[in-house]
């Protein structure tokens, strides 16, 4: 079954600390993997997108990694800020043109 | 500014009523989509449209209807046949039916509550 599993479900970290969110998927075939940030009550905003040939992609303090062999991805947030408090959603694209969404990790950055 | 506008932000519906959620985009995107988001679940596709006057059912189309009379607009009607309509609804658009690539933009969402 095509699924995207994210861990942890929720996470609390202190401002300024780093954290890593995990995404495991069983989607096959695979086109690309995306990470989105969703603020409460808002729509998701794209952070990174990687094809199977890419191992890492950065967007400011956000760095995503992808291991297509083990079907795992991670999103690393460096020097967290209060504005990083949000849900982070992993999305895997499966041809033909099907998106499979994870349930998200809810991150709270505490002052 | 280019983007997707969803309205209203909050909507309350009585049992047995139909309600329509608005989605407008000025990105000149060909494809538009409606998703439903429930707590603890990933987004689920309701309907999508690749071109004007054409649309396809997604994974959970029962109890919903759409129209695509203009490229910019893709309204969603939640009918009384939808058994559990309380949810957060997200509209998205992309170039062509290009769910594999960049250019996939979400609106800010409409929270629908049945009272």
XYZ file of N, CA and C in Angstrom:
678
model
N 0.834 -1.180 0.000
C 0.000 0.000 0.000
C 0.876 1.241 0.000
N 0.487 2.250 -0.786
C 1.269 3.479 -0.868
C 0.995 4.361 0.332
N 2.008 4.475 1.194
C 1.841 5.251 2.414
C 3.054 6.114 2.691
N 2.809 7.188 3.446
C 3.873 8.068 3.914
C 3.707 8.205 5.419
N 4.724 7.792 6.161
C 4.689 7.821 7.606
C 5.687 8.856 8.117
N 5.234 9.702 9.045
C 6.111 10.735 9.585
C 6.283 10.551 11.089
N 7.471 10.892 11.540
C 7.736 10.829 12.979
C 8.692 11.945 13.374
N 8.591 12.434 14.617
C 7.527 12.108 15.555
C 6.225 12.793 15.162
N 5.141 12.461 15.848
C 3.871 13.143 15.594
C 3.948 14.587 16.031
N 4.611 14.822 17.169
C 4.777 16.186 17.660
C 6.125 16.310 18.357
N 6.586 17.542 18.455
C 7.936 17.785 18.965
C 7.985 19.184 19.567
N 8.599 19.295 20.733
C 8.810 20.603 21.357
C 10.314 20.810 21.521
N 10.813 21.932 21.032
C 12.238 22.237 21.175
C 12.405 23.680 21.642
N 13.554 23.972 22.208
C 13.843 25.327 22.643
C 14.346 26.152 21.463
N 13.988 27.397 21.479
C 14.436 28.324 20.445
C 15.960 28.286 20.322
N 16.434 28.226 19.098
C 17.863 28.195 18.849
C 18.434 26.798 18.654
N 17.678 25.792 19.090
C 18.127 24.412 18.935
C 17.823 23.897 17.535
N 18.499 22.803 17.173
C 18.251 22.129 15.900
C 17.295 20.964 16.116
N 16.651 20.536 15.046
C 15.815 19.342 15.136
C 15.743 18.665 13.765
N 15.369 17.379 13.808
C 15.249 16.591 12.576
C 13.932 15.844 12.578
N 13.203 15.991 11.494
C 11.938 15.307 11.318
C 12.121 14.184 10.300
N 11.398 13.081 10.511
C 11.596 11.900 9.678
C 10.377 11.603 8.815
N 10.655 11.014 7.655
C 9.599 10.603 6.731
C 10.006 9.290 6.089
N 9.186 8.267 6.252
C 9.401 6.975 5.597
C 8.232 6.725 4.649
N 8.518 6.221 3.472
C 7.443 6.024 2.513
C 7.546 4.656 1.861
N 6.374 4.199 1.427
C 6.317 2.926 0.708
C 5.751 3.131 -0.686
N 5.726 4.387 -1.123
C 5.155 4.735 -2.418
C 6.045 4.235 -3.543
N 5.427 3.577 -4.496
C 6.167 3.084 -5.660
C 5.236 2.998 -6.863
N 5.651 3.411 -8.043
C 6.910 4.102 -8.315
C 6.923 5.501 -7.718
N 8.085 6.131 -7.794
C 8.321 7.389 -7.096
C 8.799 8.446 -8.075
N 8.228 9.643 -8.006
C 8.683 10.742 -8.859
C 9.516 11.744 -8.083
N 8.947 12.250 -6.992
C 9.692 13.197 -6.178
C 9.106 13.239 -4.772
N 9.850 13.864 -3.878
C 9.416 14.004 -2.485
C 9.509 15.464 -2.096
N 8.459 15.930 -1.439
C 8.398 17.350 -1.072
C 8.183 17.477 0.433
N 8.682 18.548 0.971
C 8.371 18.944 2.332
C 7.620 20.277 2.293
N 6.518 20.322 3.057
C 5.726 21.540 3.165
C 5.683 21.980 4.625
N 5.562 23.289 4.820
C 5.316 23.873 6.137
C 3.899 24.411 6.151
N 3.137 24.032 7.189
C 1.767 24.517 7.287
C 1.549 25.182 8.645
N 1.349 26.480 8.626
C 0.982 27.200 9.840
C -0.469 26.879 10.177
N -0.815 26.995 11.449
C -2.156 26.664 11.910
C -3.190 27.505 11.166
N -4.185 26.842 10.587
C -5.254 27.553 9.903
C -4.867 28.122 8.551
N -3.730 27.703 8.018
C -3.260 28.217 6.729
C -2.995 27.054 5.776
N -2.774 27.382 4.505
C -2.430 26.348 3.547
C -0.953 25.997 3.609
N -0.571 24.801 3.145
C 0.837 24.398 3.134
C 1.657 25.246 2.171
N 2.910 25.471 2.551
C 3.844 26.219 1.710
C 5.049 25.327 1.442
N 5.462 25.248 0.194
C 6.552 24.351 -0.182
C 7.887 24.814 0.388
N 8.642 23.856 0.953
C 9.996 24.122 1.451
C 11.050 23.581 0.489
N 10.925 22.301 0.150
C 11.890 21.661 -0.747
C 11.186 20.619 -1.597
N 11.793 20.289 -2.705
C 11.327 19.195 -3.544
C 12.554 18.489 -4.108
N 12.564 17.149 -4.038
C 13.709 16.365 -4.504
C 13.245 15.222 -5.380
N 13.962 15.003 -6.471
C 13.736 13.816 -7.281
C 14.564 12.675 -6.709
N 14.386 11.469 -7.256
C 15.062 10.299 -6.693
C 16.579 10.391 -6.830
N 17.068 11.225 -7.751
C 18.515 11.332 -7.966
C 19.171 12.356 -7.051
N 18.382 13.087 -6.279
C 18.937 14.108 -5.391
C 19.011 13.578 -3.967
N 20.121 13.851 -3.299
C 20.308 13.393 -1.927
C 19.973 14.449 -0.896
N 20.145 15.699 -1.272
C 19.923 16.775 -0.320
C 19.494 18.045 -1.036
N 18.696 18.832 -0.342
C 18.223 20.104 -0.880
C 18.029 21.060 0.280
N 18.537 22.270 0.149
C 18.439 23.240 1.242
C 17.586 24.433 0.850
N 16.972 25.017 1.846
C 16.180 26.231 1.680
C 16.363 27.033 2.968
N 17.391 27.869 2.973
C 17.690 28.630 4.192
C 18.109 27.703 5.320
N 17.388 27.788 6.445
C 17.731 26.951 7.603
C 17.136 25.537 7.504
N 16.437 25.271 6.435
C 15.828 23.954 6.217
C 16.683 23.144 5.245
N 17.022 21.917 5.644
C 17.761 21.018 4.763
C 17.066 19.668 4.739
N 16.693 19.233 3.550
C 16.041 17.938 3.387
C 17.032 16.950 2.792
N 16.956 15.712 3.252
C 17.777 14.646 2.687
C 16.855 13.536 2.182
N 17.351 12.787 1.227
C 16.564 11.699 0.661
C 17.462 10.509 0.408
N 17.042 9.343 0.884
C 17.686 8.076 0.568
C 16.643 7.224 -0.153
N 16.733 7.214 -1.473
C 15.728 6.510 -2.274
C 15.832 4.995 -2.123
N 17.009 4.511 -1.692
C 17.173 3.063 -1.508
C 16.391 2.574 -0.294
N 16.497 3.323 0.796
C 15.789 2.932 2.017
C 14.420 3.588 2.118
N 14.101 4.460 1.165
C 12.813 5.176 1.131
C 12.611 5.977 2.403
N 13.641 6.757 2.723
C 13.572 7.604 3.905
C 14.000 9.015 3.542
N 13.360 9.975 4.192
C 13.740 11.367 4.033
C 13.738 12.020 5.403
N 14.515 13.068 5.543
C 14.510 13.828 6.781
C 14.530 15.311 6.460
N 13.988 16.078 7.378
C 14.024 17.544 7.275
C 14.725 18.064 8.516
N 15.852 18.717 8.320
C 16.634 19.248 9.430
C 16.441 20.752 9.500
N 16.089 21.216 10.689
C 15.902 22.652 10.904
C 17.029 23.134 11.819
N 17.745 24.105 11.358
C 18.901 24.629 12.093
C 18.543 25.925 12.805
N 19.062 26.069 14.020
C 18.874 27.316 14.778
C 17.409 27.749 14.765
N 16.570 26.926 15.344
C 15.118 27.128 15.251
C 14.691 28.500 15.771
N 13.617 28.996 15.171
C 13.019 30.266 15.569
C 11.565 30.028 15.946
N 11.003 30.960 16.685
C 9.609 30.813 17.118
C 8.683 30.651 15.905
N 9.033 31.298 14.812
C 8.205 31.232 13.603
C 8.263 29.865 12.919
N 9.152 29.013 13.374
C 9.203 27.657 12.819
C 8.090 26.779 13.381
N 7.407 27.241 14.409
C 6.303 26.480 14.992
C 5.214 26.309 13.941
N 4.966 25.049 13.571
C 4.046 24.740 12.476
C 3.973 23.231 12.343
N 3.153 22.777 11.404
C 3.169 21.365 11.016
C 4.003 21.224 9.757
N 4.762 20.141 9.702
C 5.621 19.886 8.538
C 5.146 18.596 7.887
N 4.813 18.713 6.614
C 4.177 17.611 5.903
C 5.101 17.084 4.812
N 5.264 15.773 4.797
C 6.048 15.101 3.767
C 5.069 14.587 2.705
N 5.371 14.840 1.446
C 4.479 14.457 0.346
C 5.293 13.731 -0.715
N 4.837 12.560 -1.102
C 5.530 11.792 -2.131
C 4.673 11.752 -3.387
N 5.294 12.018 -4.513
C 4.596 12.019 -5.789
C 4.794 10.691 -6.493
N 3.686 10.098 -6.914
C 3.728 8.797 -7.588
C 3.080 8.950 -8.960
N 3.799 8.616 -10.014
C 3.180 8.705 -11.333
C 2.064 7.683 -11.478
N 0.998 7.935 -12.256
C 0.847 9.184 -12.990
C 0.150 10.265 -12.164
N 0.960 11.196 -11.659
C 0.421 12.420 -11.105
C -0.463 12.213 -9.885
N 0.021 11.453 -8.940
C -0.706 11.201 -7.695
C 0.165 11.642 -6.532
N -0.391 12.448 -5.635
C 0.337 12.875 -4.444
C -0.145 12.075 -3.243
N 0.788 11.569 -2.446
C 0.465 10.868 -1.208
C 1.013 11.695 -0.052
N 0.121 12.111 0.829
C 0.482 13.017 1.912
C 0.724 12.251 3.205
N 1.753 12.658 3.962
C 1.919 12.183 5.317
C 0.979 12.940 6.248
N 0.888 12.483 7.488
C -0.009 13.129 8.454
C 0.644 14.320 9.142
N 1.935 14.492 8.933
C 2.609 15.677 9.443
C 3.243 15.501 10.818
N 4.218 16.350 11.094
C 4.819 16.483 12.425
C 4.532 17.889 12.911
N 3.954 17.972 14.101
C 3.652 19.285 14.667
C 4.823 19.724 15.531
N 5.461 20.827 15.139
C 6.633 21.351 15.852
C 6.264 22.599 16.631
N 6.648 22.624 17.881
C 6.483 23.814 18.709
C 7.849 24.258 19.169
N 8.213 25.483 18.833
C 9.475 26.064 19.269
C 9.173 26.965 20.459
N 9.767 26.620 21.584
C 9.481 27.329 22.834
C 10.573 28.347 23.152
N 10.174 29.535 23.641
C 11.192 30.555 23.960
C 12.012 30.164 25.186
N -0.434 40.859 -6.448
C 0.290 39.634 -6.153
C -0.470 38.442 -6.702
N 0.262 37.484 -7.293
C -0.380 36.283 -7.778
C -0.607 35.305 -6.654
N -1.717 34.557 -6.732
C -1.970 33.588 -5.691
C -3.343 32.973 -5.804
N -3.694 32.211 -4.778
C -4.998 31.562 -4.706
C -5.761 32.150 -3.529
N -7.001 32.491 -3.763
C -7.847 33.068 -2.719
C -9.011 32.133 -2.445
N -9.133 31.715 -1.198
C -10.269 30.911 -0.787
C -11.166 31.742 0.119
N -12.463 31.572 -0.072
C -13.405 32.277 0.802
C -14.665 31.438 0.978
N -15.327 31.591 2.132
C -14.862 32.356 3.279
C -13.797 31.588 4.052
N -13.213 32.208 5.047
C -12.216 31.523 5.868
C -12.898 30.551 6.829
N -14.052 30.971 7.347
C -14.842 30.117 8.231
C -16.266 30.030 7.673
N -16.857 28.844 7.766
C -18.199 28.630 7.241
C -18.931 27.660 8.153
N -20.176 28.024 8.466
C -20.988 27.166 9.306
C -22.188 26.695 8.504
N -22.472 25.428 8.621
C -23.549 24.845 7.835
C -24.509 24.097 8.753
N -25.787 24.261 8.495
C -26.769 23.496 9.227
C -26.944 22.133 8.562
N -27.412 21.182 9.323
C -27.683 19.855 8.788
C -28.648 19.973 7.608
N -28.330 19.262 6.513
C -29.237 19.254 5.373
C -29.034 20.369 4.369
N -28.125 21.284 4.660
C -27.889 22.400 3.750
C -26.733 22.085 2.808
N -26.812 22.674 1.607
C -25.662 22.684 0.711
C -24.912 23.993 0.934
N -23.586 23.933 0.853
C -22.791 25.156 0.928
C -21.724 25.111 -0.166
N -21.335 26.304 -0.628
C -20.331 26.381 -1.682
C -19.110 27.142 -1.190
N -17.946 26.543 -1.403
C -16.672 27.152 -1.045
C -16.041 27.714 -2.313
N -15.527 28.923 -2.193
C -14.967 29.602 -3.361
C -13.458 29.411 -3.432
N -12.941 29.275 -4.653
C -11.508 29.210 -4.895
C -11.205 29.946 -6.188
N -10.397 30.994 -6.111
C -10.032 31.797 -7.274
C -8.510 31.912 -7.336
N -7.952 31.771 -8.557
C -6.505 31.922 -8.707
C -6.191 32.847 -9.887
N -5.133 33.637 -9.716
C -4.695 34.527 -10.794
C -3.283 34.173 -11.233
N -2.927 32.901 -11.117
C -1.599 32.422 -11.483
C -1.546 31.910 -12.914
N -2.675 31.934 -13.589
C -2.789 31.390 -14.940
C -2.478 29.885 -14.964
N -2.769 29.207 -13.851
C -2.555 27.765 -13.796
C -3.717 27.047 -14.479
N -3.372 25.938 -15.148
C -4.402 25.181 -15.843
C -5.180 24.270 -14.905
N -4.465 23.645 -13.970
C -5.072 22.625 -13.124
C -5.418 23.178 -11.751
N -6.541 22.719 -11.208
C -6.956 23.111 -9.869
C -7.460 21.887 -9.134
N -7.344 21.935 -7.795
C -7.644 20.769 -6.971
C -8.361 21.186 -5.694
N -9.143 20.269 -5.163
C -9.722 20.433 -3.829
C -9.293 19.263 -2.955
N -8.793 19.625 -1.745
C -8.394 18.637 -0.756
C -9.175 18.866 0.526
N -9.297 17.792 1.272
C -9.896 17.855 2.597
C -8.825 17.444 3.604
N -8.740 18.187 4.730
C -7.764 17.887 5.774
C -8.487 17.674 7.086
N -8.298 16.495 7.672
C -8.870 16.163 8.973
C -7.741 15.939 9.969
N -7.993 16.194 11.249
C -6.945 16.008 12.265
C -6.384 14.588 12.227
N -5.055 14.486 12.248
C -4.420 13.180 12.298
C -4.387 12.436 10.978
N -4.869 13.075 9.899
C -4.874 12.423 8.588
C -4.149 13.295 7.570
N -3.617 12.653 6.559
C -3.038 13.406 5.451
C -4.126 14.017 4.582
N -3.737 14.971 3.755
C -4.699 15.574 2.837
C -5.257 14.521 1.884
N -6.561 14.621 1.628
C -7.198 13.684 0.707
C -7.841 14.453 -0.445
N -7.669 13.942 -1.645
C -8.131 14.614 -2.849
C -9.618 14.386 -3.068
N -10.359 15.485 -3.259
C -11.806 15.407 -3.476
C -12.108 15.421 -4.976
N -11.693 16.475 -5.648
C -11.890 16.640 -7.089
C -10.690 17.390 -7.662
N -10.454 17.211 -8.955
C -9.463 18.018 -9.629
C -9.920 18.304 -11.058
N -9.351 19.366 -11.611
C -9.707 19.797 -12.960
C -8.431 20.169 -13.705
N -8.263 19.623 -14.885
C -7.068 19.913 -15.679
C -7.294 21.070 -16.644
N -8.534 21.213 -17.106
C -8.853 22.289 -18.044
C -10.278 22.764 -17.777
N -10.607 23.886 -18.358
C -11.950 24.445 -18.199
C -12.986 23.459 -18.717
N -14.118 23.408 -18.004
C -15.251 22.552 -18.363
C -14.956 21.069 -18.262
N -13.923 20.716 -17.523
C -13.606 19.297 -17.307
C -13.106 19.108 -15.885
N -13.551 18.048 -15.217
C -13.068 17.749 -13.881
C -13.205 16.258 -13.630
N -12.401 15.779 -12.664
C -12.351 14.354 -12.357
C -12.526 14.134 -10.862
N -13.130 13.010 -10.503
C -13.265 12.657 -9.091
C -11.909 12.261 -8.520
N -11.709 12.651 -7.274
C -10.541 12.204 -6.540
C -10.879 10.982 -5.709
N -10.211 10.874 -4.564
C -10.382 9.688 -3.728
C -11.646 9.704 -2.871
N -12.163 10.907 -2.580
C -13.307 11.001 -1.659
C -14.359 11.960 -2.212
N -14.828 11.738 -3.437
C -15.719 12.681 -4.117
C -17.170 12.602 -3.650
N -17.560 11.528 -2.995
C -18.966 11.352 -2.643
C -19.453 12.468 -1.722
N -20.590 13.079 -2.096
C -21.164 14.152 -1.297
C -20.647 15.529 -1.669
N -19.813 15.606 -2.688
C -19.259 16.875 -3.155
C -19.557 17.050 -4.649
N -19.584 18.307 -5.087
C -19.683 18.592 -6.510
C -18.845 19.824 -6.825
N -18.389 19.932 -8.073
C -17.566 21.064 -8.496
C -18.012 21.525 -9.878
N -17.489 22.685 -10.274
C -17.661 23.182 -11.633
C -16.384 23.902 -12.017
N -16.136 24.003 -13.319
C -14.957 24.726 -13.805
C -15.354 25.464 -15.078
N -16.127 26.526 -14.872
C -16.619 27.322 -16.001
C -15.591 28.345 -16.458
N -14.687 28.716 -15.565
C -13.630 29.667 -15.897
C -12.295 29.093 -15.430
N -11.237 29.479 -16.093
C -9.912 28.981 -15.729
C -9.534 29.405 -14.321
N -10.004 30.586 -13.922
C -9.587 31.150 -12.637
C -10.360 30.599 -11.445
N -11.474 29.944 -11.681
C -12.381 29.625 -10.598
C -12.731 28.140 -10.538
N -12.766 27.581 -9.316
C -13.066 26.157 -9.140
C -13.843 25.995 -7.841
N -15.121 26.374 -7.808
C -15.895 26.278 -6.569
C -16.259 24.847 -6.203
N -16.315 24.599 -4.920
C -16.671 23.281 -4.382
C -17.979 23.397 -3.611
N -18.941 22.551 -3.934
C -20.204 22.497 -3.190
C -20.212 21.260 -2.312
N -20.421 21.484 -1.040
C -20.563 20.391 -0.086
C -22.051 20.141 0.062
N -22.530 19.018 -0.408
C -23.970 18.767 -0.413
C -24.425 18.110 0.885
N -25.723 18.034 1.043
C -26.290 17.412 2.250
C -26.006 15.907 2.276
N -25.566 15.357 1.147
C -25.243 13.930 1.095
C -23.897 13.611 1.744
N -23.100 14.635 2.001
C -21.802 14.412 2.650
C -22.053 14.191 4.136
N -21.753 12.984 4.602
C -22.144 12.588 5.958
C -21.358 13.309 7.054
N -20.130 13.629 6.795
C -19.278 14.235 7.827
C -18.485 15.383 7.219
N -19.120 16.514 6.965
C -18.465 17.584 6.222
C -17.546 18.468 7.050
N -17.605 18.378 8.356
C -16.756 19.247 9.178
C -15.302 18.923 8.932
N -14.549 19.906 8.407
C -13.141 19.688 8.048
C -12.549 21.001 7.581
N -11.252 20.953 7.301
C -10.523 22.074 6.719
C -10.332 21.766 5.239
N -10.820 22.671 4.373
C -10.780 22.423 2.936
C -9.717 23.305 2.292
N -8.881 22.684 1.490
C -7.791 23.385 0.825
C -7.923 23.276 -0.685
N -7.762 24.407 -1.337
C -7.757 24.465 -2.792
C -6.305 24.641 -3.240
N -5.943 24.061 -4.373
C -4.584 24.193 -4.898
C -4.646 24.329 -6.405
N -3.556 24.837 -6.971
C -3.479 24.930 -8.428
C -2.071 24.623 -8.889
N -1.937 24.222 -10.153
C -0.614 23.944 -10.708
C -0.648 24.130 -12.215
N 0.532 24.207 -12.798
C 0.653 24.276 -14.254
C 0.286 22.914 -14.822
N -0.635 22.881 -15.752
C -1.159 21.624 -16.289
C -1.661 20.773 -15.136
N -1.733 19.490 -15.257
C -2.033 18.578 -14.169
C -0.699 18.059 -13.691
N 0.082 18.980 -13.075
C 1.502 18.739 -12.857
C 1.790 18.453 -11.401
N 1.140 17.478 -10.850
C 1.338 17.189 -9.437
C 2.726 16.645 -9.155
N 3.494 16.390 -10.200
C 4.841 15.864 -9.988
C 5.871 16.952 -9.779
N 5.536 18.195 -9.993
C 6.584 19.197 -10.073
C 6.305 20.449 -9.278
N 7.128 21.418 -9.494
C 6.974 22.704 -8.845
C 5.671 23.351 -9.301
N 5.438 24.582 -8.868
C 4.275 25.312 -9.327
C 2.987 24.770 -8.770
N 3.066 24.137 -7.599
C 1.865 23.613 -6.947
C 1.612 24.518 -5.751
N 0.552 25.323 -5.812
C 0.290 26.364 -4.819
C -1.028 26.104 -4.108
N -1.008 26.242 -2.778
C -2.216 26.059 -1.980
C -2.827 27.403 -1.594
N -4.145 27.403 -1.430
C -4.826 28.534 -0.838
C -4.726 28.477 0.683
N -5.366 29.425 1.350
C -5.289 29.525 2.820
C -6.308 28.671 3.538
N -7.230 28.091 2.792
C -8.164 27.155 3.389
C -9.468 27.761 3.862
N -10.489 26.896 3.936
C -11.789 27.236 4.517
C -12.108 26.188 5.564
N -12.428 26.651 6.761
C -12.818 25.704 7.808
C -14.338 25.629 7.839
N -14.873 24.472 7.536
C -16.319 24.253 7.513
C -16.730 23.489 8.759
N -17.764 24.002 9.421
C -18.289 23.358 10.626
C -19.785 23.159 10.482
N -20.236 21.954 10.785
C -21.671 21.675 10.773
C -22.229 21.960 12.165
N -23.294 22.767 12.213
C -23.873 23.123 13.511
C -25.288 22.559 13.623
